[in-house]
Short mmCIF file of C-alpha atoms and ligand atoms in Angstrom, two decimals:
data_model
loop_
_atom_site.label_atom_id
_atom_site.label_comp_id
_atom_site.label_asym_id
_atom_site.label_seq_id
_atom_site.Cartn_x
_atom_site.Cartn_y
_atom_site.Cartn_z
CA UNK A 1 -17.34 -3.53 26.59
CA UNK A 2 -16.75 -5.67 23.87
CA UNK A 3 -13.63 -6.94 22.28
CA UNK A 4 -11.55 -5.11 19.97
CA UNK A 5 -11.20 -1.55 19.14
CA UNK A 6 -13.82 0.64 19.52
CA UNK A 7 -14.19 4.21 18.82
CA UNK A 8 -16.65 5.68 21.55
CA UNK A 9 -18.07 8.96 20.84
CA UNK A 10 -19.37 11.34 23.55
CA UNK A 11 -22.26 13.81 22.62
CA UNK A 12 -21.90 15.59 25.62
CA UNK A 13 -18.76 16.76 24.21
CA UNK A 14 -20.01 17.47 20.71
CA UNK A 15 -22.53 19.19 22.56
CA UNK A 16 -20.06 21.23 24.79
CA UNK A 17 -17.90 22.06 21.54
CA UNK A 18 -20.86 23.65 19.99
CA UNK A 19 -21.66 25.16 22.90
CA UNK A 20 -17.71 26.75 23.07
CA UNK A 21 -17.67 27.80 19.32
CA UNK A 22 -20.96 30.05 20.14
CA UNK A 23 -19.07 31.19 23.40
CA UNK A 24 -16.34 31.88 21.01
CA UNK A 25 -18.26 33.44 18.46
CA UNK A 26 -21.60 34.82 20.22
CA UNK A 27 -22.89 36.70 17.32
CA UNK A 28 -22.17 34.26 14.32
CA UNK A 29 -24.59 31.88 12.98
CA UNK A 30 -23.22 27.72 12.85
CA UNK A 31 -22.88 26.01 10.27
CA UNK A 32 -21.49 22.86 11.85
CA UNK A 33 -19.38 20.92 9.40
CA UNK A 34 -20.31 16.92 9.46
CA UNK A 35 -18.54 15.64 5.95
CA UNK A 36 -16.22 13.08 5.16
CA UNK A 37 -18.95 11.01 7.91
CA UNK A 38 -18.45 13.87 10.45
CA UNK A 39 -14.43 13.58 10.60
CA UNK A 40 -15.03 9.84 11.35
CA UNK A 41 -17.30 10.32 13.98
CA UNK A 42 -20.35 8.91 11.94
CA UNK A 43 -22.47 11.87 10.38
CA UNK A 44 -25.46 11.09 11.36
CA UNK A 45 -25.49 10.21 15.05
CA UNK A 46 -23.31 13.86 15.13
CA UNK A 47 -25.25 15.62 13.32
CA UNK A 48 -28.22 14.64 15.72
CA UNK A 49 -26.65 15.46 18.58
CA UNK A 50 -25.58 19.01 16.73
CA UNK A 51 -29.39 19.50 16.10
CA UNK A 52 -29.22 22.71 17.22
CA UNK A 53 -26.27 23.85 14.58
CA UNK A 54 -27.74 26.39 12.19
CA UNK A 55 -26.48 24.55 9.26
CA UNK A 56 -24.52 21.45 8.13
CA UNK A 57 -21.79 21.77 5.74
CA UNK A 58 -21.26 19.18 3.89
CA UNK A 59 -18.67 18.31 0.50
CA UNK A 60 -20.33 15.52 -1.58
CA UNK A 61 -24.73 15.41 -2.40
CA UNK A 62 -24.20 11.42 -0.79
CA UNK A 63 -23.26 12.83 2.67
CA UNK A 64 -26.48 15.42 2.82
CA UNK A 65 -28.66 12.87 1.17
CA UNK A 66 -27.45 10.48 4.45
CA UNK A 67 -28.63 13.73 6.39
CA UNK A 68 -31.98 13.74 4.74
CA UNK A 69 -32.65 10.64 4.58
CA UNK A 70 -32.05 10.24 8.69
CA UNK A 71 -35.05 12.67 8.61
CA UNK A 72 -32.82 16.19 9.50
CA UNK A 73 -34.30 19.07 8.54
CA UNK A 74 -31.53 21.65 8.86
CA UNK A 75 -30.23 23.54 6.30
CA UNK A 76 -27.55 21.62 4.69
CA UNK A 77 -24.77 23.38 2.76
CA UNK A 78 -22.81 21.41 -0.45
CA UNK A 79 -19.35 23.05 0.30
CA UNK A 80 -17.63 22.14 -2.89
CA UNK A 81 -21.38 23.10 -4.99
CA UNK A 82 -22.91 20.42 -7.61
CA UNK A 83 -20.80 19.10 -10.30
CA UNK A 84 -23.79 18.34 -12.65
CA UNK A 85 -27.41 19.54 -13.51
CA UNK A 86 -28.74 16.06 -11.91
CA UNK A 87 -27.02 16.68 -8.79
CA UNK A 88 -28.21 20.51 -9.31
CA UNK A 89 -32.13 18.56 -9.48
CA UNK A 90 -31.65 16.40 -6.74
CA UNK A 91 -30.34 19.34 -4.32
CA UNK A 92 -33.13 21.19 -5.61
CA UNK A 93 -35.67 18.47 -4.41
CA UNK A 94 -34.14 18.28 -1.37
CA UNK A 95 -33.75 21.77 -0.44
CA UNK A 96 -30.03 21.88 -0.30
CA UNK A 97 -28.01 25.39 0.02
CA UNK A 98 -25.16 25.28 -2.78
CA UNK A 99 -21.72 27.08 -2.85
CA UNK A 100 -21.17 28.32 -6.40
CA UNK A 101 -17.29 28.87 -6.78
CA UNK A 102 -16.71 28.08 -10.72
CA UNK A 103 -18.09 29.50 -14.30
CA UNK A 104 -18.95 25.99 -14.72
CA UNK A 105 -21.35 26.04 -12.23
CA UNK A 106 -23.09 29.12 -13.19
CA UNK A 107 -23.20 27.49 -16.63
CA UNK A 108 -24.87 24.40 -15.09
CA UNK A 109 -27.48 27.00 -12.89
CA UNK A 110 -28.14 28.59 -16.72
CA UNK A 111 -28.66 25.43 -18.16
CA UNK A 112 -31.25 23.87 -15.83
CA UNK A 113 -34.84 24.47 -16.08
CA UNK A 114 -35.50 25.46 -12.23
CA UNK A 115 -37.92 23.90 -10.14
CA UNK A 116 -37.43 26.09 -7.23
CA UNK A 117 -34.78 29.05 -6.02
CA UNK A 118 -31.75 27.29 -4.31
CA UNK A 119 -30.44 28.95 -1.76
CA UNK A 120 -26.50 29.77 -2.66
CA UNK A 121 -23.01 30.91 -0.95
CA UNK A 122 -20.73 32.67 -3.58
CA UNK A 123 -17.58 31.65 -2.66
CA UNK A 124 -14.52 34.13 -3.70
CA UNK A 125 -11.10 33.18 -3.86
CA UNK A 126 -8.84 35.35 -1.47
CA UNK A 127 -5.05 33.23 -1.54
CA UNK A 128 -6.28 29.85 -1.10
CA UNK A 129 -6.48 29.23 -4.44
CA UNK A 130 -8.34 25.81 -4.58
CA UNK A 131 -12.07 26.88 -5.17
CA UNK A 132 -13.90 30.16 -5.89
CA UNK A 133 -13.88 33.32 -8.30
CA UNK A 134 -11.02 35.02 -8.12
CA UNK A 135 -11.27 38.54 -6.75
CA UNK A 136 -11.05 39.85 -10.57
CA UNK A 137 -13.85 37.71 -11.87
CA UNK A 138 -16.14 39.55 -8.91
CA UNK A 139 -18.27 41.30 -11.29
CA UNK A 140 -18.73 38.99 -13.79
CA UNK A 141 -19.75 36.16 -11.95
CA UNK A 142 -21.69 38.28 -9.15
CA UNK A 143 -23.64 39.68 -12.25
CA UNK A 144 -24.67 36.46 -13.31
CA UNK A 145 -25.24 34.49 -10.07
CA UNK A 146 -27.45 37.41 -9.27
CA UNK A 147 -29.47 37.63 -12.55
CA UNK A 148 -29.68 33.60 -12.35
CA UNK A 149 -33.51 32.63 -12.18
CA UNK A 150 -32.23 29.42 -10.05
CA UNK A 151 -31.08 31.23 -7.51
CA UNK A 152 -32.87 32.50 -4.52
CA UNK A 153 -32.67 35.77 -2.89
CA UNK A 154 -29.96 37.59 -0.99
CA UNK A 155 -27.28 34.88 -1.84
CA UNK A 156 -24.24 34.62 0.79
CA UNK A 157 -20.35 35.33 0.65
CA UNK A 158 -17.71 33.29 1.49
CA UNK A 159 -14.13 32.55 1.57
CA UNK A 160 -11.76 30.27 3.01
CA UNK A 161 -8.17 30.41 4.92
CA UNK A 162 -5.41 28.69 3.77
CA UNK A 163 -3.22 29.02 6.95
CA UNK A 164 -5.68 30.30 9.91
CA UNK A 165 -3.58 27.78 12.37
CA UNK A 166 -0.44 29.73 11.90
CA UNK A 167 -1.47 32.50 14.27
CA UNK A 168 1.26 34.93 13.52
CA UNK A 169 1.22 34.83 9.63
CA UNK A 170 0.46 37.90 7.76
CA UNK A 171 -1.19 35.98 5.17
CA UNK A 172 -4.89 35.36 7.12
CA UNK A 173 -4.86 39.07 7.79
CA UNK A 174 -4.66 39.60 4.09
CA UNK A 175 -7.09 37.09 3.20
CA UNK A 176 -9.83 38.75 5.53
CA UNK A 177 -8.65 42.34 4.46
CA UNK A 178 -9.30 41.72 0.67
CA UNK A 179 -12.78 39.19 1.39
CA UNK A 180 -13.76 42.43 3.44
CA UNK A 181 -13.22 44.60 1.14
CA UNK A 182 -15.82 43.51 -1.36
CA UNK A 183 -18.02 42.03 1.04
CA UNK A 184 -18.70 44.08 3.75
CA UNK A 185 -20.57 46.69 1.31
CA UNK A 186 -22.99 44.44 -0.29
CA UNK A 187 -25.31 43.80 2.80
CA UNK A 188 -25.28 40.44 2.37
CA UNK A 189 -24.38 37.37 5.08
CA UNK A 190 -20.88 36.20 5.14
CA UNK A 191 -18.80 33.57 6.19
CA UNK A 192 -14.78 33.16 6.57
CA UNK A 193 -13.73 31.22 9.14
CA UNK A 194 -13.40 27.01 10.04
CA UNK A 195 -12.12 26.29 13.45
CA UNK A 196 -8.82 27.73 13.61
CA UNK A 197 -10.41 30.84 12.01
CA UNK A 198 -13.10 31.33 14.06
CA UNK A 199 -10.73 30.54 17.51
CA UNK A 200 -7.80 32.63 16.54
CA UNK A 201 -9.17 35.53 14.20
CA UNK A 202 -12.23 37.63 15.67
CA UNK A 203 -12.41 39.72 12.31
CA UNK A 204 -13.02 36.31 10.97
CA UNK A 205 -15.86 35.58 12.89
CA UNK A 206 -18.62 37.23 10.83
CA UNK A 207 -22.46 36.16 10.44
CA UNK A 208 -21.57 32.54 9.90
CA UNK A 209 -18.82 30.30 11.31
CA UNK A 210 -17.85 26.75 9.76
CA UNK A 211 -16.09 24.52 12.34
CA UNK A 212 -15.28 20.80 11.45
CA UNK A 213 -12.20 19.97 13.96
CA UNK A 214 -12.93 22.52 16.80
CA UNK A 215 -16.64 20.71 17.38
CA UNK A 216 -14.60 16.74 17.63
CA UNK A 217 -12.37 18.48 20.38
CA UNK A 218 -9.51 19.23 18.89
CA UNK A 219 -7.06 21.75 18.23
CA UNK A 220 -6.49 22.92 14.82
CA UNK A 221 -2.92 24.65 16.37
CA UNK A 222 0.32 23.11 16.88
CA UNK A 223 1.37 24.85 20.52
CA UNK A 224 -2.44 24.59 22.06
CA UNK A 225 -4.41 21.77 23.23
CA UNK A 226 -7.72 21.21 23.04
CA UNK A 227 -8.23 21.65 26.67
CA UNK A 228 -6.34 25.15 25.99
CA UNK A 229 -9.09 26.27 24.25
CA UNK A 230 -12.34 24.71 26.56
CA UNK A 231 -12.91 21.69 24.14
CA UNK A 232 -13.57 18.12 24.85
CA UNK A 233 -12.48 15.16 22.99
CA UNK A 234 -15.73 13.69 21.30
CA UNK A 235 -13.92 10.29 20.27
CA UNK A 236 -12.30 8.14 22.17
CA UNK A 237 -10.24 4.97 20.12
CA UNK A 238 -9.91 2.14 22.25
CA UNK A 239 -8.76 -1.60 22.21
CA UNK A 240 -7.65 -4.12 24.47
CA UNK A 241 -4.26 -6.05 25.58
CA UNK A 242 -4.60 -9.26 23.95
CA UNK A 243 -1.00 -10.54 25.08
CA UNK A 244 1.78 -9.87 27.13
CA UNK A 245 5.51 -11.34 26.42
CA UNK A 246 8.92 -10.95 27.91
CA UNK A 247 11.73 -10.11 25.10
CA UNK A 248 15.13 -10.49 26.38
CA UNK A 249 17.99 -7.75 25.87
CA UNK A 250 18.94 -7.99 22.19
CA UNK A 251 15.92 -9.37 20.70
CA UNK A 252 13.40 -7.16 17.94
CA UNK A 253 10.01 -6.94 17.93
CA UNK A 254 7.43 -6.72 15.39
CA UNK A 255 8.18 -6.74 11.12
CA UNK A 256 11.07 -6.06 9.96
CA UNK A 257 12.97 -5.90 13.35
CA UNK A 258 12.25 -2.79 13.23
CA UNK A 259 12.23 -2.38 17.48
CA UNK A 260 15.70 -3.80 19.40
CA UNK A 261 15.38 -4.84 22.96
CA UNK A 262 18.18 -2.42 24.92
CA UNK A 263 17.36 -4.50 28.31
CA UNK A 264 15.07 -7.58 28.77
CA UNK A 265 11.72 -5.77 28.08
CA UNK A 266 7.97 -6.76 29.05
CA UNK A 267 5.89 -6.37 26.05
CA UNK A 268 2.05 -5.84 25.19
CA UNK A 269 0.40 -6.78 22.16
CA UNK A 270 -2.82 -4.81 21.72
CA UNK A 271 -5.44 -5.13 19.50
CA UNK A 272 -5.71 -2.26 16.24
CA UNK A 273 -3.49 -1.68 13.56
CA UNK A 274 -3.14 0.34 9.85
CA UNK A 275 -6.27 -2.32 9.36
CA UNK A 276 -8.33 -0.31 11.63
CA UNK A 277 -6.70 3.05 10.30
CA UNK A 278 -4.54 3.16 13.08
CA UNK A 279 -1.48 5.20 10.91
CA UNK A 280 1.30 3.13 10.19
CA UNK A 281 3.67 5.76 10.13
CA UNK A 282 3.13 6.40 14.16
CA UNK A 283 7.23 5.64 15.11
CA UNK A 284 8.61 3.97 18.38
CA UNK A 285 8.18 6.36 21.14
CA UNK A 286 4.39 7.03 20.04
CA UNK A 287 1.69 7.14 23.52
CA UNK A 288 -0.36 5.02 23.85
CA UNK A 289 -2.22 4.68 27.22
CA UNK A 290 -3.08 1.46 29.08
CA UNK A 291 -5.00 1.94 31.75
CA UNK A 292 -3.92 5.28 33.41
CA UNK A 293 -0.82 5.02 32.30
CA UNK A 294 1.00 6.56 29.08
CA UNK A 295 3.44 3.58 27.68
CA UNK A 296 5.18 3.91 24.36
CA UNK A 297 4.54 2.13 20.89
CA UNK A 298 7.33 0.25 19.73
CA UNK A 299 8.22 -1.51 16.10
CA UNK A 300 6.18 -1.31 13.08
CA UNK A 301 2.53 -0.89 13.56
CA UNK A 302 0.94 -4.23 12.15
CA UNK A 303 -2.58 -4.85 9.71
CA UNK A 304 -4.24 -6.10 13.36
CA UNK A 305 -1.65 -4.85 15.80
CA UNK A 306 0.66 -3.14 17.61
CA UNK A 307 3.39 -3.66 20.77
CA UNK A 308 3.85 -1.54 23.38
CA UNK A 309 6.57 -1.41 25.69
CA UNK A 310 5.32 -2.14 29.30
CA UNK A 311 8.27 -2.04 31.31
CA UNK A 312 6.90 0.34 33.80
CA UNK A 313 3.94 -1.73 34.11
CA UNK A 314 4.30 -4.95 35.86
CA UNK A 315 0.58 -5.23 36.71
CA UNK A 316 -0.52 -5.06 33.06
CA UNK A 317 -2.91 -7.79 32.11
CA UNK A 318 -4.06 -9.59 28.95
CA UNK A 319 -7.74 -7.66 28.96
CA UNK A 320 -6.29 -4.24 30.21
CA UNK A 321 -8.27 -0.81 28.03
CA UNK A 322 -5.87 0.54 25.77
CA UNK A 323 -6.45 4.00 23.89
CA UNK A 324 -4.90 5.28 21.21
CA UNK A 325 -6.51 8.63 21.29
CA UNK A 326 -9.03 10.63 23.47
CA UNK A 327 -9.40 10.60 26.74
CA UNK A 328 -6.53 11.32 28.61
CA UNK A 329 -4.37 11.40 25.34
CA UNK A 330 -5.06 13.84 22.63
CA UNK A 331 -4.98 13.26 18.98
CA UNK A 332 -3.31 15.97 18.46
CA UNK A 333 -0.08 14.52 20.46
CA UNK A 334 -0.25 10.98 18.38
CA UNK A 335 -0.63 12.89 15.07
CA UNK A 336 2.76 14.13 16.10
CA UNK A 337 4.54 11.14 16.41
CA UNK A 338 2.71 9.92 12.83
CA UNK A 339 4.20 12.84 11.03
CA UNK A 340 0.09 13.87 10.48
CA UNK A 341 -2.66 16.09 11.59
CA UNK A 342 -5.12 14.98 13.64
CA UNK A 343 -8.32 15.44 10.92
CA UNK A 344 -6.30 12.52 9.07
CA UNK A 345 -6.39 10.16 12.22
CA UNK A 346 -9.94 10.72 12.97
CA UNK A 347 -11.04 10.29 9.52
CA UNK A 348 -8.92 7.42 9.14
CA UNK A 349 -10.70 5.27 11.37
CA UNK A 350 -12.92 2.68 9.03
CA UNK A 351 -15.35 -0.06 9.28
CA UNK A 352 -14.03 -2.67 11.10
CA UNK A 353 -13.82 -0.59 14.17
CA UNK A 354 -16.99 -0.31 16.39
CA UNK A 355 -18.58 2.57 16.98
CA UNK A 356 -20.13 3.36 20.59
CA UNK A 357 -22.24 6.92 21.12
CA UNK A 358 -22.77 7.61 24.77
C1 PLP B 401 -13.76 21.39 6.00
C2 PLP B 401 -14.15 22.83 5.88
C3 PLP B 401 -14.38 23.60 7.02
C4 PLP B 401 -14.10 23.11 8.44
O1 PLP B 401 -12.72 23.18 8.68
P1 PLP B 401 -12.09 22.86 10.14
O2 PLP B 401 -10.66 23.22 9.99
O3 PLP B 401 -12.28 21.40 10.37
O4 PLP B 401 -12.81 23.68 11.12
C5 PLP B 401 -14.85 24.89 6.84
N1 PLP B 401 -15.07 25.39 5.61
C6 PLP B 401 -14.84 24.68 4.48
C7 PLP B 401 -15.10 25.28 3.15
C8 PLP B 401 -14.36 23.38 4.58
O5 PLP B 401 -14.14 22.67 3.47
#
């Protein structure tokens, strides 16, 4: 292993994820979502070991021209659509599926001499109210996506959840009631659900599913783990002990003083910090595992660093594994304790930290 942190990244997992998700959703079509560099996992390393996904959704033309350029051939789906008639052209060459969710866009289809159909996913707005036609704008826009000489046949419906993860909210029932409505008439493929969708709503499920989080190996819910629902951590962060101190009853620790010794206290110093996109805002208390053993975060996290109380640990050594999420510790628990989700923490995690696929 080498020194410093390291985010390892299992495709068996990945694999077993997609695996669950069709287990989960036996008659839907994949359309594994890899953006924002496949939740941090590196995009296209994932999205070779998801070769067998039916699609890749992705939110920005750079992150399926990455795909492309890697040499995969899968459909590839721009979530959030083109925001020009270049980026129209260049999906065009490289046979990329579009979402259409604005009048703007169908202006920009209008406007551009095609140089082949493009496949397209009308998205509809049902209560998320970010992107898509709003369910009185149906005909309009349906008329003229339809009569659009850029677009290719038998274009696809979507729509997306705002609050799928709250399980017993009446809202997701009324999303999929009024996306059904119109939908389910026309013939045509359709797609509702990400993860939490797809896991906790079977009228959701549909001809096409769209999980991001559930295919990492984690939990989009607050009261279930990961392992709850069959899935396997694909990342694990990891770093090493790089000193070990003894702070006497009294003393702080770390900026700020933000950490008071209640009793003379061994301490560890591992290696990661906010620099690595460990989150700062992870308080005292935080896991943190070292070894086999949970221990707890304590002070400030640092740019490089962070100190861990290892009081119950008198065998710790200077060189000791330390993870900060994955195996034996989900994300899900740490994005607790940093008052975040667990997307942020695995998308956090930037350059300077090494990535390992196994
Ligand atoms: C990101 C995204 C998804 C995947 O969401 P998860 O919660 O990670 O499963 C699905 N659909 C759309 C439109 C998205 O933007």
């Amino acid at each position: 292993m080498q020194f410093g942190p390291c985010a390892t990244v299992d495709r068996n997992a990945l694999r077993h994820n997609l695996a669950q998700v069709r287990r989960c959703a036996p008659t839907s079509r994949v359309m594994a979502v890899v953006k924002a560099n496949a939740y941090g996992h590196g995009i296209v390393p994932v999205a070779k070991a998801l070769i067998s996904a039916d699609a890749f959704g992705v939110a920005r033309l750079g992150e399926a021209l990455a795909l492309r350029e890697a040499g995969l051939g899968n459909p590839i789906v721009l979530l959030e659509g083109v925001f020009s008639v270049e980026e129209l052209a260049a999906a065009a060459e490289h046979g990329l599926e579009l979402v259409v969710h604005s009048f703007e866009q169908l202006d920009m289809l209008d406007a551009w001499q095609p140089t082949r159909r493009l496949h397209v996913w009308f998205k509809l707005d049902t209560g998320m109210n970010r992107l898509g036609f709003r369910l009185e704008h149906f005909g309009e826009a349906w008329a003229r996506l339809t009569r659009s000489t850029a677009v290719a046949a038998r274009p696809r419906l979507m729509t997306h959840l705002a609050s799928a993860d709250e399980t017993t909210t009446a809202y997701t029932g009324g999303q999929i009631r009024r996306f059904r409505e119109l939908a389910d008439d026309i013939g045509l493929e359709r797609s509702i659900a990400n993860s939490a969708g797809l896991l906790a709503w079977p009228e959701a499920r549909l001809e096409w599913v769209r999980p991001g989080l559930a295919l990492y190996g984690i939990s989009p819910f607050d009261d279930r783990w990961a392992s709850d629902l069959g899935l396997q951590p694909a990342m694990t962060l990891a770093t090493q002990l790089i000193a070990i101190r003894d702070v006497k009853a009294g003393e702080t620790v770390g900026y700020g003083g933000a950490w008071r010794a209640e009793r003379d206290t061994r301490v560890g110093i591992a290696a990661i910090g906010y620099g690595d996109g460990y989150p700062r805002h992870a308080v005292n208390g935080t896991p943190v595992r070292v070894r086999d053993k949970l221990v707890q975060l304590i002070g400030r996290v640092s740019m490089d660093m962070i100190a861990l109380d290892l009081s119950a640990m008198s065998d710790a050594a200077v060189g000791d594994p330390v993870v900060l999420w994955g195996e034996g510790l989900p994300a899900e628990d740490v994005a607790n304790y940093a008052s975040t989700i667990p997307y942020e923490l695995v998308c956090a995690v930037n350059q300077r930290v090494a990535m390992e696929y196994k």
